[in-house]
Tab-separated table of C-alpha atoms in Angstrom:
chain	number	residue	atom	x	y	z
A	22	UNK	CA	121.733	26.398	259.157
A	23	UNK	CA	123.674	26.319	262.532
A	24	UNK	CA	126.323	27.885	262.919
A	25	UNK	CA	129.394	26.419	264.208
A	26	UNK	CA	129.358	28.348	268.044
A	27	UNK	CA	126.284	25.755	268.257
A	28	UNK	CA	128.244	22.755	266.892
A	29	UNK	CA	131.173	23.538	269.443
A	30	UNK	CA	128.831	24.119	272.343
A	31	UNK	CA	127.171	20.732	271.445
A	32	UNK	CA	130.747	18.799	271.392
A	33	UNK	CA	131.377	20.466	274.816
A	34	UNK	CA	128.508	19.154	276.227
A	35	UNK	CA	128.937	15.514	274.925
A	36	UNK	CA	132.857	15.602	276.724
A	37	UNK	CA	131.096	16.660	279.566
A	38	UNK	CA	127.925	14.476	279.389
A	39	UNK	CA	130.377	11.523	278.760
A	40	UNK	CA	132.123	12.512	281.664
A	41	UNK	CA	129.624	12.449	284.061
A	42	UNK	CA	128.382	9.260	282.723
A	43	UNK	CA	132.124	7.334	283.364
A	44	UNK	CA	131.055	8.931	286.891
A	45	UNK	CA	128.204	7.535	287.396
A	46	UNK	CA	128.793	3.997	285.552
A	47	UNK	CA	131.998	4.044	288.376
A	48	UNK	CA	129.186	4.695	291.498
A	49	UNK	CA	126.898	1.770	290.157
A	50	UNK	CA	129.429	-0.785	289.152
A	51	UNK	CA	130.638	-0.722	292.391
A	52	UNK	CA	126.987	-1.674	293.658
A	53	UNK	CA	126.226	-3.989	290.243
A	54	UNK	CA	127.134	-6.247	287.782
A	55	UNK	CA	128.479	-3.809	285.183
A	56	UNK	CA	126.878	-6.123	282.700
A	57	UNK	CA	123.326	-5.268	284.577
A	58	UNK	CA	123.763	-1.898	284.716
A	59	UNK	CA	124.966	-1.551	280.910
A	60	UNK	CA	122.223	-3.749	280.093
A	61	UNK	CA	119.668	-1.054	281.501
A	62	UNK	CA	121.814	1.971	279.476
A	63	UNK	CA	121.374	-0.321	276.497
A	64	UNK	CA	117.442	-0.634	277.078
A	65	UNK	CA	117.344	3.190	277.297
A	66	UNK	CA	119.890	3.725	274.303
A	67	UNK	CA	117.921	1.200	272.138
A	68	UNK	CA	114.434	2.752	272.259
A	69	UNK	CA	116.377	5.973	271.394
A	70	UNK	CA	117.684	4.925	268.318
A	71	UNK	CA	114.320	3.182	267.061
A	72	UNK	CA	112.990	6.715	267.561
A	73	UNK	CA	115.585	7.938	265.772
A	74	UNK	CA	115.520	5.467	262.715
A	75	UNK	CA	111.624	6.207	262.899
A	76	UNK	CA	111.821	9.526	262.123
A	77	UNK	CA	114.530	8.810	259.354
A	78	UNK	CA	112.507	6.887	256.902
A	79	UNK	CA	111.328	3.986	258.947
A	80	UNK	CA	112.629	0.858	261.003
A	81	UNK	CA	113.399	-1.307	258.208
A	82	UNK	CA	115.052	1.540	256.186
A	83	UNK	CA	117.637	1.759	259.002
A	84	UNK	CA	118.128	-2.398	258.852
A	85	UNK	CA	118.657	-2.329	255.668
A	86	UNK	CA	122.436	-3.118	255.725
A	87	UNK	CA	124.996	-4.874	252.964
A	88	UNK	CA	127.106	-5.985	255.490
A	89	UNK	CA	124.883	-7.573	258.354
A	90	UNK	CA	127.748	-9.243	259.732
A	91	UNK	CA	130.020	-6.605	260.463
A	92	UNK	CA	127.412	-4.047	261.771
A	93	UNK	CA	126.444	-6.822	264.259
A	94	UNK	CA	129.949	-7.289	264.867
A	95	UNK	CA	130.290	-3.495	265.694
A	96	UNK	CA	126.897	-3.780	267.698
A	97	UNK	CA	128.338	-6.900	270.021
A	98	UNK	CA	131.903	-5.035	270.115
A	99	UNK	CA	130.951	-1.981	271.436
A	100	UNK	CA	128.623	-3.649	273.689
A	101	UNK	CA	132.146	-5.845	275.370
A	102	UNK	CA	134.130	-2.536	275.673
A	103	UNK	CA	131.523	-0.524	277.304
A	104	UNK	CA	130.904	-3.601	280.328
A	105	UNK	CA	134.831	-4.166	280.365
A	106	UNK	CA	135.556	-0.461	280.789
A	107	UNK	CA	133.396	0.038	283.444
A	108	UNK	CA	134.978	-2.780	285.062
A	109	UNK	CA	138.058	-0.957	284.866
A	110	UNK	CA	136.685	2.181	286.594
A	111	UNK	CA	135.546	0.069	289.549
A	112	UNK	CA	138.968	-1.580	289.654
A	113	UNK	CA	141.260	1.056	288.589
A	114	UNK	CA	139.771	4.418	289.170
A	115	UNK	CA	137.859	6.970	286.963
A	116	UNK	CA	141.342	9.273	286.202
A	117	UNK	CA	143.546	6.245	285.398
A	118	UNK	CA	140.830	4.589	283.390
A	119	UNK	CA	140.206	7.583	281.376
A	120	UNK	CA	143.658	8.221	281.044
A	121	UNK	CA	144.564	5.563	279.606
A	122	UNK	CA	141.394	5.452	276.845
A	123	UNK	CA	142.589	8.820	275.591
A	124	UNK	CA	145.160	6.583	273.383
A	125	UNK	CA	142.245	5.161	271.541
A	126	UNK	CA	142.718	8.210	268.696
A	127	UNK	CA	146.441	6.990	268.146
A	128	UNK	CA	145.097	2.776	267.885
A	129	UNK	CA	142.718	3.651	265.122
A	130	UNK	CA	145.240	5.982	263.188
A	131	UNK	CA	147.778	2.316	263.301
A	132	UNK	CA	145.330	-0.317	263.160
A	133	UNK	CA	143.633	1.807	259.836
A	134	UNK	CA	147.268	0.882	258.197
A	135	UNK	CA	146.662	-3.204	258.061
A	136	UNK	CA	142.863	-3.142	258.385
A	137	UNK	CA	141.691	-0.324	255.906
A	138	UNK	CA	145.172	0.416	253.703
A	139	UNK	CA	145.200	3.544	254.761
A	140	UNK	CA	148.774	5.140	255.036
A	141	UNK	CA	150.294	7.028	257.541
A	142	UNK	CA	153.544	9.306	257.620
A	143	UNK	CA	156.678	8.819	259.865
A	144	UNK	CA	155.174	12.244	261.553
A	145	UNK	CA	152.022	10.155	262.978
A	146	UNK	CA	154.136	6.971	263.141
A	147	UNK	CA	156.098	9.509	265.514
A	148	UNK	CA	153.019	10.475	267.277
A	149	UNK	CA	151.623	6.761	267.835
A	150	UNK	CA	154.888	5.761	269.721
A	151	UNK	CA	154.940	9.211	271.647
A	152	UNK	CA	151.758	8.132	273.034
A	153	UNK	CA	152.420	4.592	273.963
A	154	UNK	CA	155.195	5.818	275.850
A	155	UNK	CA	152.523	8.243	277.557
A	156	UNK	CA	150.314	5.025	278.551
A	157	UNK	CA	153.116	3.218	279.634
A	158	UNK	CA	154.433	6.183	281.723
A	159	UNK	CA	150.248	6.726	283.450
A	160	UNK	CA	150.994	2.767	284.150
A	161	UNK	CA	154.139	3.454	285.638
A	162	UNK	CA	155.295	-0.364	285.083
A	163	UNK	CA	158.591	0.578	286.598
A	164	UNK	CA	158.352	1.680	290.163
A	165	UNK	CA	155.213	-0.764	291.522
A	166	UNK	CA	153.821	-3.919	290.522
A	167	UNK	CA	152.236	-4.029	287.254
A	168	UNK	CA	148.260	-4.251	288.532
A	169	UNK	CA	146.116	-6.680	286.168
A	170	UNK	CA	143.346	-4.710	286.608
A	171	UNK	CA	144.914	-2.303	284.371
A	172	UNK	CA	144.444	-4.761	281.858
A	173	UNK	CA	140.879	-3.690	281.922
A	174	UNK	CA	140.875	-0.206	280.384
A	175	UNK	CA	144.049	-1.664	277.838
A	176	UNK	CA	141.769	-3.904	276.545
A	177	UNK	CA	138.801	-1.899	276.492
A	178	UNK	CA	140.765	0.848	274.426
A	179	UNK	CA	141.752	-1.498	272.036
A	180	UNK	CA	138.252	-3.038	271.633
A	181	UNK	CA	136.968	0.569	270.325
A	182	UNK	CA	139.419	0.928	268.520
A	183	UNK	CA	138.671	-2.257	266.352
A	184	UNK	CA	134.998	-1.012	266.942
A	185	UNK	CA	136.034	2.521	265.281
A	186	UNK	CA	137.680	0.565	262.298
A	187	UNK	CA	134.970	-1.400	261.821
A	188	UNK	CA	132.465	1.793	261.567
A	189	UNK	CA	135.283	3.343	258.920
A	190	UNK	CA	134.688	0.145	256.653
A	191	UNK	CA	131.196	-0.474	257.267
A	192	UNK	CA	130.403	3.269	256.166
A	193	UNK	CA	131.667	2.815	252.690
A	194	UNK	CA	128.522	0.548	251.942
A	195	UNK	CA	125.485	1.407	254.775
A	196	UNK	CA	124.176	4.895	256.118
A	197	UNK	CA	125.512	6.540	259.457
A	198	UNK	CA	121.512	5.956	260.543
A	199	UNK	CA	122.162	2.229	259.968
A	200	UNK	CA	125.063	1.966	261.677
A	201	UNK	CA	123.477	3.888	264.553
A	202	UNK	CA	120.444	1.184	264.732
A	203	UNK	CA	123.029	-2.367	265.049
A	204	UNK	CA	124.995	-0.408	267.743
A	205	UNK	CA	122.057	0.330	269.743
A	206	UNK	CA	119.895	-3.477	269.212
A	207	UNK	CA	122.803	-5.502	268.342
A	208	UNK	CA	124.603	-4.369	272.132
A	209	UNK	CA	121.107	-4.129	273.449
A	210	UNK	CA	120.123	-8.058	272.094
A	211	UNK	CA	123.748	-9.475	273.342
A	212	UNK	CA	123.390	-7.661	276.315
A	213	UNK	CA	119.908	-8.918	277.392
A	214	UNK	CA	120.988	-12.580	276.570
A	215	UNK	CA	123.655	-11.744	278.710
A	216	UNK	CA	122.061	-10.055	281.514
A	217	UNK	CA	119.585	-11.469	282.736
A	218	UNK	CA	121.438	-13.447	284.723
A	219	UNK	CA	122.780	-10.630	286.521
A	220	UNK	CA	119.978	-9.003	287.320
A	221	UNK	CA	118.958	-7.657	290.935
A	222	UNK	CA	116.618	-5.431	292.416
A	223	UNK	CA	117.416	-2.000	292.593
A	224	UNK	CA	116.627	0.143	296.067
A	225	UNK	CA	114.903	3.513	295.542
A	226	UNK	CA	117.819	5.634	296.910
A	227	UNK	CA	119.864	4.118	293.126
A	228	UNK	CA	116.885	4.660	290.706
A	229	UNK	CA	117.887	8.485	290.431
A	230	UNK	CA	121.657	7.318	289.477
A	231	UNK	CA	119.819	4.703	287.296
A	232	UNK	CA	117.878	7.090	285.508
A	233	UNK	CA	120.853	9.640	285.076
A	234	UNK	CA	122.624	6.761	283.410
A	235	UNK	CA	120.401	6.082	280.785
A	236	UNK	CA	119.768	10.206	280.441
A	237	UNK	CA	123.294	10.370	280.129
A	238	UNK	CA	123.341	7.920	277.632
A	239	UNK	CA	121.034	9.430	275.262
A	240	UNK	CA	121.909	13.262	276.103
A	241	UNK	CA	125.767	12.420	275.196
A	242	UNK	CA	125.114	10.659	271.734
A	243	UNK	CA	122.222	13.293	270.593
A	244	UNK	CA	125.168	16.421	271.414
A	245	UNK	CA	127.272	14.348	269.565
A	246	UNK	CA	125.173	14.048	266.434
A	247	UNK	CA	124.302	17.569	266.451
A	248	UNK	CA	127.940	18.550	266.872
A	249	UNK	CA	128.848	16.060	263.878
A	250	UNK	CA	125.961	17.406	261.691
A	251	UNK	CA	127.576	21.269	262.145
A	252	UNK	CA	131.597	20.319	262.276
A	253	UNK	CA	133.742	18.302	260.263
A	254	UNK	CA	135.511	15.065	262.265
A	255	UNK	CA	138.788	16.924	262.718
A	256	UNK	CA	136.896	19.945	264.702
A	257	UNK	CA	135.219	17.577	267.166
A	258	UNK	CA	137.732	15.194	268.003
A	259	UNK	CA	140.026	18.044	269.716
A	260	UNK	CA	137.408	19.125	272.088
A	261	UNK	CA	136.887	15.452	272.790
A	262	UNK	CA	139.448	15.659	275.598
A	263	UNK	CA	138.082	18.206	277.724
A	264	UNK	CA	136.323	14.838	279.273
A	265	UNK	CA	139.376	13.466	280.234
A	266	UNK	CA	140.070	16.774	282.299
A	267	UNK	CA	135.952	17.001	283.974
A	268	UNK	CA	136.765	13.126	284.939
A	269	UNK	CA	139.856	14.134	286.444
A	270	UNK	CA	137.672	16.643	288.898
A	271	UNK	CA	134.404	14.270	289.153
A	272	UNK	CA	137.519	11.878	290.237
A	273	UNK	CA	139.415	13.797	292.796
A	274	UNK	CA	135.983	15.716	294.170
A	275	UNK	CA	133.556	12.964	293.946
A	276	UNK	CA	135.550	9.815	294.453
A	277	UNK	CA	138.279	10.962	296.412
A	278	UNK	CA	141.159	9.477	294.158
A	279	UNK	CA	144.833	11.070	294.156
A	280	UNK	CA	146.013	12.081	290.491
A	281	UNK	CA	150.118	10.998	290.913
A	282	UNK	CA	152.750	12.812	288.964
A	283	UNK	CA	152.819	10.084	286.232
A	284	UNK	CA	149.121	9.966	285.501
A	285	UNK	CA	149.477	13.290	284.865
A	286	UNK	CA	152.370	13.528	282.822
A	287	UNK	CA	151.591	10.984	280.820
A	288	UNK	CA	148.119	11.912	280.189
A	289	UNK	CA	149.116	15.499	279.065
A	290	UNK	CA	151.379	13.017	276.682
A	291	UNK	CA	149.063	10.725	275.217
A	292	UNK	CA	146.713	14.002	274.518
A	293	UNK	CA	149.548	16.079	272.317
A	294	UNK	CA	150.185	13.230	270.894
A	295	UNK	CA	146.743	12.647	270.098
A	296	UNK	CA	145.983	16.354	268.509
A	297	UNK	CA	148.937	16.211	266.672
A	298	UNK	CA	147.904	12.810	264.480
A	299	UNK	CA	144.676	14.873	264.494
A	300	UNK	CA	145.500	17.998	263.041
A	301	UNK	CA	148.102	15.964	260.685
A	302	UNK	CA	145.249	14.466	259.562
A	303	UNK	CA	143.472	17.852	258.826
A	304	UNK	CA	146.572	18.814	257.080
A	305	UNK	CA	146.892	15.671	254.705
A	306	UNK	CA	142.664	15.890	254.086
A	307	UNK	CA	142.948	19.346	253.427
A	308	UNK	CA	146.238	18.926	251.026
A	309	UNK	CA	144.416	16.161	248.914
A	310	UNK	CA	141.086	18.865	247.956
A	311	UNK	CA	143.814	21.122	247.635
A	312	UNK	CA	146.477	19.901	245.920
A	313	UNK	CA	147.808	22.973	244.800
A	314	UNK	CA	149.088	23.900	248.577
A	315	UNK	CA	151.725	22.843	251.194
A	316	UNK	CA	150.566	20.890	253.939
């Protein structure tokens, strides 16, 4: 058994993989269609998980699903908020992009009250409107222009979010290794449909960036794994931010983009926010097998 120093080195890497991989997505969709280039990451991402469900019992063990519509649902979601996202890096920057997804933690915790019954306290309630102050402070709505490009990484957000509520009630009926296989072919089929129109051909000075892509794309998700087969949820999500802070360097060293005050501030806002729902969380999980004790 690993211990957990391996599990926490593994989550490190996936911020950091992920990171780099918000990097590079920004370089190419400013060259491509993002639908193109996520098309090719889906390719890559797709053959990964058939290996994957190979290895786990077989191909049509891993389709094997109760609720085909929703895990193609999840598949075609995630697929959207990856291609709108990195239309939102092109249009609004790396920092402010990322920035702005870090809420995505505080939409699931509200959007699990009406979609999955799940309750939460005045103390996360708290927490949730902390953070949408934060994202409306990194906007900064009230000394320029509101930009609609912004609108790109909002909506984005919000797409995972539904996509992570989705994966909460989907898991009550299939395996995590199904769930895994209509992410990777359901984007992958929606995607091709879709992309083929945009595709181009692709100079030998961008297949290195190409090919990082797609290795970025399957290092990230296999850290991730191995960090969520040696931690519990509530141990990884924390370390989850450390991307936002490696795309804040990639972003001021690599693309040359100024982090303002208010990006800043309200990023370091939307991220306390964002541990403290977590480790509530921890506190009201850990109360419930211990009911004896005091959260």
């Amino acid at each position: 058994m690993m211990s957990k120093r391996t599990g926490y080195i593994y989550a490190l890497l996936a911020a950091a993989i992920f990171a780099a991989q918000d990097g590079v997505s920004k370089y190419l969709g400013t060259h491509y269609s993002p639908i193109f280039i996520t098309m090719v990451r889906y390719w890559t991402f797709a053959a990964f998980v058939i290996l994957l469900a190979m290895r786990s019992g077989g191909l049509a063990k891993a389709a094997s699903t109760k609720r085909p519509f929703l895990q193609v649902f999840r598949g075609v979601l995630l697929a959207t908020e990856i291609v709108i996202f990195i239309f939102g890096l092109t249009r609004v920057g790396l920092a402010m992009a990322q920035s702005i997804f870090q809420v995505g933690p505080l939409l699931i915790t509200m959007l699990s009250v009406p979609f999955l019954g799940e309750k939460v306290g005045w103390r996360r309630w708290t927490a949730i409107f902390v953070g949408l102050l934060g994202v409306l402070l990194i906007i900064n709505p009230g000394e320029v222009q509101f930009d609609l490009n912004l609108l790109f990484p909002l909506t984005a957000t919000f797409l995972f979010a539904i996509y992570t509520i989705a994966t909460r009630a989907v898991s009550e009926y299939d395996t995590a290794m199904t769930s895994f296989f209509y992410t990777g072919i359901g984007g992958a089929v929606v995607l091709t449909v879709v992309g083929i129109f945009y595709i181009v051909p692709i100079p030998p000075a961008d297949w290195f960036w190409m090919a990082a892509l797609c290795a970025c794309g399957i290092a990230s998700h296999y850290c991730l794994i191995q960090a969520y087969n040696i931690l519990e949820v509530g141990e990884v999500q924390p370390l989850s931010y450390l991307q936002l802070v490696i795309g804040a360097i990639i972003a001021m060293v690599i693309f040359h983009e100024r982090l303002t005050w208010n990006i800043i501030l309200g990023a370091a806002i939307v991220v306390a926010a964002g541990l403290f729902s977590i480790l509530r969380e921890q506190q009201l999980a850990n109360k419930q097998d211990h009911p004896g004790t005091r959260a």
